[in-house]
Short mmCIF file of C-alpha atoms in Angstrom, two decimals:
data_model
loop_
_atom_site.label_atom_id
_atom_site.label_comp_id
_atom_site.label_asym_id
_atom_site.label_seq_id
_atom_site.Cartn_x
_atom_site.Cartn_y
_atom_site.Cartn_z
CA MET A 1 -39.95 41.89 124.31
CA LEU A 2 -40.49 42.38 120.68
CA LYS A 3 -42.79 40.42 118.56
CA ILE A 4 -41.50 40.32 114.88
CA THR A 5 -42.76 38.57 111.92
CA MET A 6 -40.72 37.80 108.97
CA PHE A 7 -42.45 37.03 105.82
CA SER A 8 -40.25 35.53 103.22
CA ALA A 9 -40.47 32.98 100.20
CA ALA A 10 -37.00 34.09 99.28
CA ASP A 11 -35.48 30.65 100.15
CA SER A 12 -37.88 28.79 97.84
CA VAL A 13 -35.69 29.72 94.85
CA LYS A 14 -31.61 28.74 95.16
CA GLY A 15 -29.02 30.79 94.17
CA GLN A 16 -30.23 34.26 94.65
CA GLY A 17 -29.21 36.87 96.61
CA VAL A 18 -32.38 38.20 98.25
CA GLY A 19 -32.43 34.60 99.84
CA SER A 20 -29.03 35.29 101.37
CA VAL A 21 -29.81 38.87 102.61
CA TYR A 22 -33.15 37.14 104.47
CA MET A 23 -31.33 34.27 105.97
CA GLU A 24 -28.24 36.37 107.32
CA LEU A 25 -30.68 38.67 108.93
CA VAL A 26 -33.04 35.67 110.55
CA ARG A 27 -29.76 34.17 111.78
CA LEU A 28 -28.02 37.34 113.18
CA LEU A 29 -31.23 37.88 115.03
CA LYS A 30 -31.89 34.42 116.39
CA THR A 31 -28.19 34.36 117.54
CA ARG A 32 -27.43 37.80 118.90
CA GLU A 33 -30.86 39.32 119.88
CA SER A 34 -32.82 36.39 121.26
CA ASP A 35 -33.19 38.16 124.53
CA GLN A 36 -34.82 41.02 122.98
CA ILE A 37 -36.69 39.76 119.83
CA SER A 38 -39.45 37.09 119.93
CA LEU A 39 -39.14 35.87 115.98
CA GLN A 40 -41.77 33.90 114.10
CA ILE A 41 -41.60 33.18 110.12
CA ASN A 42 -44.85 33.66 107.71
CA GLN A 43 -47.31 33.28 110.75
CA TYR A 44 -50.17 35.46 110.85
CA GLY A 45 -50.62 36.03 114.59
CA ARG A 46 -50.22 39.42 116.30
CA SER A 47 -47.21 41.25 115.75
CA ASP A 48 -45.74 44.35 117.01
CA ILE A 49 -43.69 44.46 113.26
CA SER A 50 -44.00 42.22 110.14
CA HIS A 51 -41.61 42.54 108.04
CA TYR A 52 -41.69 41.84 104.24
CA HIS A 53 -38.84 40.40 102.30
CA THR A 54 -40.37 39.27 99.25
CA VAL A 55 -43.49 40.62 97.28
CA ASN A 56 -45.85 37.40 97.09
CA PHE A 57 -49.22 38.33 96.50
CA PRO A 58 -50.15 36.56 99.78
CA PHE A 59 -48.05 38.52 101.61
CA TYR A 60 -49.57 41.73 99.84
CA LEU A 61 -52.95 40.63 100.80
CA SER A 62 -51.86 40.31 104.74
CA THR A 63 -51.14 43.99 105.03
CA PHE A 64 -54.94 44.46 104.95
CA MET A 65 -55.42 42.12 108.06
CA PRO A 66 -55.50 43.22 111.66
CA GLY A 67 -52.42 42.77 114.19
CA ARG A 68 -49.93 43.18 111.52
CA GLY A 69 -48.31 45.88 113.51
CA ARG A 70 -45.45 48.34 111.93
CA LYS A 71 -45.55 47.09 108.61
CA ILE A 72 -41.67 47.07 107.11
CA GLY A 73 -41.05 46.67 103.70
CA PHE A 74 -37.34 45.33 102.37
CA VAL A 75 -36.59 46.81 98.96
CA HIS A 76 -34.51 44.20 97.39
CA PHE A 77 -34.76 45.68 93.70
CA LEU A 78 -36.74 48.56 91.69
CA PRO A 79 -38.28 47.73 88.67
CA GLU A 80 -35.48 49.22 86.63
CA THR A 81 -33.10 46.70 88.31
CA LEU A 82 -34.70 44.18 87.12
CA GLU A 83 -34.03 44.85 83.54
CA GLY A 84 -31.53 42.30 81.83
CA SER A 85 -32.63 39.71 84.79
CA LEU A 86 -36.11 38.44 83.85
CA LYS A 87 -37.46 37.79 80.27
CA LEU A 88 -41.37 38.81 80.69
CA PRO A 89 -44.13 40.09 78.17
CA LYS A 90 -44.32 43.78 77.81
CA ILE A 91 -47.95 43.69 79.37
CA ALA A 92 -46.93 41.11 82.26
CA LYS A 93 -43.80 43.31 82.77
CA ALA A 94 -46.04 46.75 83.12
CA ILE A 95 -48.36 44.93 85.41
CA PHE A 96 -45.76 43.54 87.75
CA TYR A 97 -43.51 46.73 88.02
CA ARG A 98 -46.93 48.89 89.07
CA TYR A 99 -47.62 45.85 91.69
CA VAL A 100 -43.89 46.16 93.37
CA ILE A 101 -44.77 49.84 93.56
CA ALA A 102 -47.86 49.33 94.98
CA PHE A 103 -46.76 46.83 97.62
CA TYR A 104 -43.81 49.04 98.95
CA LYS A 105 -46.56 51.94 99.27
CA ARG A 106 -48.58 49.91 101.53
CA MET A 107 -45.53 49.50 104.18
CA ASP A 108 -45.53 52.14 106.85
CA GLN A 109 -41.48 52.23 106.37
CA LEU A 110 -38.94 50.90 103.88
CA VAL A 111 -35.45 49.56 104.24
CA VAL A 112 -33.09 50.20 101.28
CA VAL A 113 -29.48 48.66 101.39
CA ASN A 114 -28.33 51.50 99.29
CA PRO A 115 -28.82 55.15 99.97
CA SER A 116 -28.72 55.78 96.24
CA PHE A 117 -32.27 54.08 95.86
CA ILE A 118 -33.86 56.41 98.51
CA PRO A 119 -34.35 59.38 95.63
CA LYS A 120 -35.70 56.55 92.96
CA LEU A 121 -38.32 55.67 95.42
CA GLU A 122 -39.05 59.42 95.84
CA ALA A 123 -39.62 59.68 92.31
CA TYR A 124 -42.39 56.65 92.60
CA GLY A 125 -44.04 59.05 95.13
CA ILE A 126 -42.75 57.46 98.57
CA SER A 127 -41.72 60.01 101.24
CA LYS A 128 -38.22 59.98 101.87
CA ASP A 129 -39.29 60.04 105.78
CA LYS A 130 -40.58 56.38 105.03
CA ILE A 131 -37.03 55.05 103.73
CA THR A 132 -34.23 53.82 106.14
CA TYR A 133 -30.72 52.83 104.98
CA ILE A 134 -29.34 49.80 106.43
CA PRO A 135 -26.53 48.00 104.65
CA ASN A 136 -26.06 44.16 104.02
CA PHE A 137 -23.91 42.24 106.09
CA VAL A 138 -22.56 38.63 105.80
CA SER A 139 -21.53 35.91 109.02
CA ALA A 140 -18.07 36.31 109.55
CA GLU A 141 -18.01 32.68 110.91
CA MET A 142 -19.37 31.29 107.54
CA PHE A 143 -16.99 33.40 105.26
CA HIS A 144 -13.46 33.61 106.60
CA PRO A 145 -10.32 34.09 104.97
CA ALA A 146 -7.90 30.63 104.49
CA SER A 147 -4.17 30.57 104.90
CA ASP A 148 -1.93 30.29 101.18
CA ASP A 149 -1.81 26.90 102.23
CA GLN A 150 -5.23 26.02 102.65
CA LYS A 151 -6.03 27.99 99.28
CA MET A 152 -4.10 25.17 97.45
CA THR A 153 -5.31 22.69 99.34
CA LEU A 154 -8.76 23.73 98.16
CA ARG A 155 -7.72 24.20 94.55
CA GLU A 156 -6.45 20.60 95.03
CA GLN A 157 -9.65 19.40 96.35
CA TYR A 158 -12.00 20.96 93.93
CA HIS A 159 -9.49 19.93 90.86
CA TYR A 160 -8.59 23.76 89.86
CA PRO A 161 -5.07 24.14 88.59
CA LYS A 162 -2.63 26.33 90.20
CA LYS A 163 -3.07 29.45 88.32
CA PHE A 164 -4.03 32.94 88.81
CA THR A 165 -7.96 32.39 89.76
CA ILE A 166 -10.84 34.52 89.14
CA LEU A 167 -14.01 34.21 90.71
CA GLY A 168 -17.55 35.79 89.95
CA SER A 169 -20.55 34.76 91.66
CA GLY A 170 -24.68 35.25 90.76
CA GLN A 171 -27.30 34.46 88.86
CA VAL A 172 -26.29 33.56 85.21
CA GLN A 173 -27.88 36.40 83.54
CA VAL A 174 -27.30 39.29 81.35
CA ARG A 175 -27.61 41.99 83.92
CA LYS A 176 -24.80 40.53 85.82
CA GLY A 177 -22.10 40.85 83.25
CA VAL A 178 -21.59 37.44 82.46
CA PHE A 179 -21.09 37.84 79.02
CA ASP A 180 -17.90 40.05 79.75
CA PHE A 181 -16.86 37.50 82.27
CA ILE A 182 -16.69 34.62 79.51
CA GLU A 183 -15.06 37.19 77.09
CA LEU A 184 -12.15 37.92 80.06
CA ALA A 185 -11.87 34.28 80.25
CA LYS A 186 -11.20 34.02 76.58
CA ARG A 187 -8.66 36.78 76.48
CA HIS A 188 -6.70 35.19 79.42
CA PRO A 189 -6.20 31.28 78.67
CA GLU A 190 -3.42 31.18 81.19
CA MET A 191 -5.98 32.21 84.19
CA GLN A 192 -8.37 30.12 85.70
CA PHE A 193 -12.13 31.61 85.85
CA ILE A 194 -15.02 30.67 87.79
CA TRP A 195 -18.56 31.59 88.12
CA THR A 196 -20.57 30.15 90.85
CA GLY A 197 -24.80 30.52 90.51
CA GLY A 198 -27.04 29.45 87.86
CA PHE A 199 -30.06 29.96 86.30
CA SER A 200 -32.64 30.44 89.15
CA PHE A 201 -35.20 31.33 87.03
CA GLY A 202 -35.04 29.01 84.27
CA ARG A 203 -35.82 29.84 80.76
CA ILE A 204 -37.69 33.32 81.62
CA THR A 205 -33.95 34.44 82.48
CA ASP A 206 -33.14 37.06 80.02
CA GLY A 207 -30.19 35.93 77.69
CA TYR A 208 -30.80 32.42 78.66
CA GLU A 209 -30.48 30.33 75.33
CA LYS A 210 -27.02 32.11 74.80
CA LEU A 211 -25.68 31.95 78.18
CA LYS A 212 -26.73 28.38 78.12
CA GLN A 213 -24.79 27.27 75.34
CA VAL A 214 -21.14 28.80 76.99
CA VAL A 215 -22.49 27.13 80.39
CA ASP A 216 -22.80 23.83 78.88
CA ASN A 217 -19.41 24.22 76.63
CA PRO A 218 -17.42 26.51 78.30
CA PRO A 219 -13.90 27.38 77.22
CA ALA A 220 -11.22 25.44 78.65
CA ASN A 221 -10.17 27.78 81.54
CA LEU A 222 -13.83 28.87 82.74
CA SER A 223 -15.65 27.02 84.89
CA PHE A 224 -19.49 27.05 85.94
CA PRO A 225 -19.98 24.63 89.08
CA GLY A 226 -23.52 25.82 89.31
CA ILE A 227 -25.61 27.35 92.48
CA ILE A 228 -23.13 26.18 95.35
CA ASP A 229 -24.35 26.12 99.00
CA ARG A 230 -23.69 28.76 101.11
CA ASP A 231 -21.51 26.45 103.50
CA LYS A 232 -19.41 25.58 100.35
CA LEU A 233 -19.30 28.60 98.81
CA VAL A 234 -16.47 30.25 100.81
CA ASP A 235 -13.99 27.64 99.70
CA TYR A 236 -14.61 29.38 96.04
CA TYR A 237 -13.66 32.74 97.52
CA ASN A 238 -10.70 31.18 99.41
CA MET A 239 -9.37 29.79 95.93
CA ALA A 240 -9.77 33.02 94.13
CA ASP A 241 -7.07 35.50 94.24
CA LEU A 242 -9.33 38.29 92.88
CA PHE A 243 -12.90 38.33 92.72
CA LEU A 244 -14.58 40.00 89.75
CA LEU A 245 -18.45 41.12 89.39
CA PRO A 246 -19.26 42.75 85.99
CA SER A 247 -23.08 43.37 87.13
CA TYR A 248 -24.64 46.45 85.19
CA ASN A 249 -26.94 46.93 88.08
CA GLU A 250 -27.03 46.26 91.70
CA LEU A 251 -28.33 47.27 94.99
CA PHE A 252 -25.48 45.99 97.51
CA PRO A 253 -24.55 42.51 96.14
CA MET A 254 -24.05 40.13 98.84
CA SER A 255 -21.28 38.36 96.78
CA VAL A 256 -19.20 41.60 97.37
CA LEU A 257 -19.61 41.35 101.19
CA GLU A 258 -19.02 37.66 100.73
CA ALA A 259 -15.47 38.42 99.20
CA PHE A 260 -14.57 41.34 101.74
CA SER A 261 -15.61 38.73 104.48
CA THR A 262 -12.68 36.34 103.11
CA HIS A 263 -10.45 39.40 102.36
CA THR A 264 -10.51 38.40 98.61
CA PRO A 265 -9.48 41.68 96.54
CA VAL A 266 -12.63 42.90 94.58
CA LEU A 267 -12.96 44.23 91.20
CA LEU A 268 -16.18 45.84 90.08
CA ARG A 269 -17.57 47.75 87.21
CA ASP A 270 -17.48 51.26 88.16
CA LEU A 271 -21.18 51.80 88.87
CA ASP A 272 -22.37 55.05 90.87
CA LEU A 273 -24.26 53.12 93.18
CA TYR A 274 -21.52 51.58 94.59
CA HIS A 275 -19.62 55.26 95.40
CA ALA A 276 -22.14 55.62 98.50
CA ILE A 277 -21.53 52.37 100.43
CA ILE A 278 -17.99 51.05 99.19
CA LYS A 279 -16.05 53.56 97.39
CA GLY A 280 -12.56 52.95 97.71
CA ASP A 281 -12.90 49.32 99.15
CA TYR A 282 -12.29 48.00 95.36
CA ALA A 283 -10.48 48.50 92.21
CA ALA A 284 -13.34 49.93 89.53
CA ALA A 285 -13.27 49.32 85.81
CA LYS A 286 -15.78 50.94 83.34
CA ASP A 287 -15.85 48.43 80.65
CA VAL A 288 -14.21 44.79 79.46
CA ASP A 289 -11.25 46.56 78.25
CA GLU A 290 -10.48 48.28 81.70
CA MET A 291 -10.84 45.23 83.45
CA ASP A 292 -8.63 43.45 81.17
CA GLN A 293 -5.82 45.87 82.13
CA ILE A 294 -6.36 45.83 85.64
CA ILE A 295 -6.33 42.23 85.80
CA SER A 296 -3.26 41.73 83.72
CA ASP A 297 -1.87 44.65 86.28
CA LEU A 298 -2.93 42.58 89.34
CA SER A 299 -1.57 39.45 88.31
CA SER A 300 1.82 40.54 87.73
CA ASP A 301 1.86 43.01 90.80
CA PRO A 302 1.91 41.21 94.17
CA MET A 303 1.88 44.37 96.25
CA ALA A 304 -1.05 45.75 94.49
CA LEU A 305 -2.86 42.61 94.79
CA THR A 306 -2.28 42.52 98.60
CA ALA A 307 -3.11 46.14 98.74
CA LEU A 308 -6.50 45.54 97.56
CA LYS A 309 -6.66 42.43 100.07
CA GLN A 310 -6.24 44.99 102.83
CA LYS A 311 -9.05 47.48 101.69
CA ALA A 312 -11.27 44.09 101.24
CA LYS A 313 -10.36 43.35 104.78
CA GLN A 314 -11.28 47.05 106.05
CA ALA A 315 -14.60 46.83 104.53
CA ALA A 316 -15.24 43.34 106.04
CA ASP A 317 -14.66 45.03 109.37
CA TYR A 318 -16.88 47.95 108.89
CA TYR A 319 -19.90 45.74 107.69
CA SER A 320 -19.41 43.39 110.75
CA GLU A 321 -22.36 41.50 111.88
CA GLU A 322 -22.12 43.25 115.49
CA ARG A 323 -22.54 46.65 114.42
CA LEU A 324 -25.33 45.80 112.30
CA ALA A 325 -26.99 43.73 114.99
CA LYS A 326 -27.30 47.10 117.06
CA ILE A 327 -28.46 49.01 113.93
CA TRP A 328 -31.50 46.19 113.72
CA LEU A 329 -32.50 46.42 117.05
CA GLN A 330 -32.43 49.93 117.36
CA PHE A 331 -34.51 50.24 114.48
CA TYR A 332 -37.11 47.77 115.19
CA THR A 333 -37.58 49.30 118.66
CA GLU A 334 -38.11 52.98 117.47
CA GLN A 335 -40.50 51.34 114.65
CA ALA A 336 -42.59 49.38 117.37
CA ARG A 337 -43.08 52.63 119.38
CA ARG A 338 -44.23 54.33 116.48
CA GLY A 339 -46.84 51.54 115.61
#
C-alpha cells in the first residue's frame, strides 16, 4: 500500500479554489482508493510520496528532512497569475515570487492543472520532464443538476425573483473580472446577478476599497451573498440560468467544473489557457461588450441556451471522478517507483 502525505494549509482560508482542489482530491483518494493508498495530512512521518498543495515555509523546510519520499508539488499558481489578486509592496512581491519558484524547484515532480503552464514553468528553468498535467475535477455527488421545479423552489427559498439569473463565483478581486460583472448587472436591470465569494485575503486584495463599496451597496439586481459553504454552493449553480466567469487569468477554475457538473451553461472571457482544456464546452467573449451581447442572445433564445447546457453536461462527463481517480493512482504509483 502506498503511503502518501498531503501537505496543505489551503483549507485555512475559506472561499479559494486551491482549498476546493485539495479537499476534492483528499475525498477522492479516501473514498475510491482507500484499499491502495494510506493517506495522512501534514504529518512528518516517513512516506513514499509527499504531496505539497501550498507553499508555506514550514513545508519548504520539510523538503530537506529525510523520509519524505518522492516530493510532488501542485502548481496552483505562478507569479504572473497572482497579478490582480493581491496588493503587496514591490519588495515583498519580488521576494515572494522568487520563493514560489524556489519551492517548485525543490520538487521531484510538479503537477499542473492546465498544460498551457508547462512552457511557463520551463521558462523558469524547470525541465518539462518534471511536469505532469492532471486536470481538476469536482464531486458529482455534491454538484448535481436540479429539475426546473427544484430550481424555482430554490429561488423562492433564497428569495431571488423569477428572472433570468446569472451567477459568478470566486474571490472578489480585480483579476476575477468582478468590475465587468458589476457593469453587466447595471446594463441588465431586468436580470438577476449573483456573485458567490468574498474577500478571502481581506484588505490586501487588489482593488479592495472600490470593490468593497459595491459589495456593500450593490445595484438592486446584484447580490453578493458572500463565501458560501460547498454543501450549499450547489444550490446557487442550480438557481442560475447561466454561469459567467469574466476572469482575466486562471489555471483551471473549480467554479467552471462546478457549473459543468450541475449542467449550467457557461460563459467565459476568451482566454487562450482555456483552449487546451475546455475548448468548445462554453460560450466565449473577448470583452464586456461581447459578454453583454451573448447574455442578451442566450436569454432570448432557449434553444441556444439548451445547446450550451448540453455542452456543460458533456464536459462534466469527461472530467469525471472515476476517470481522475484512475489517473491519480497511476501517477502516484509511477512516482513511488521512481522514488
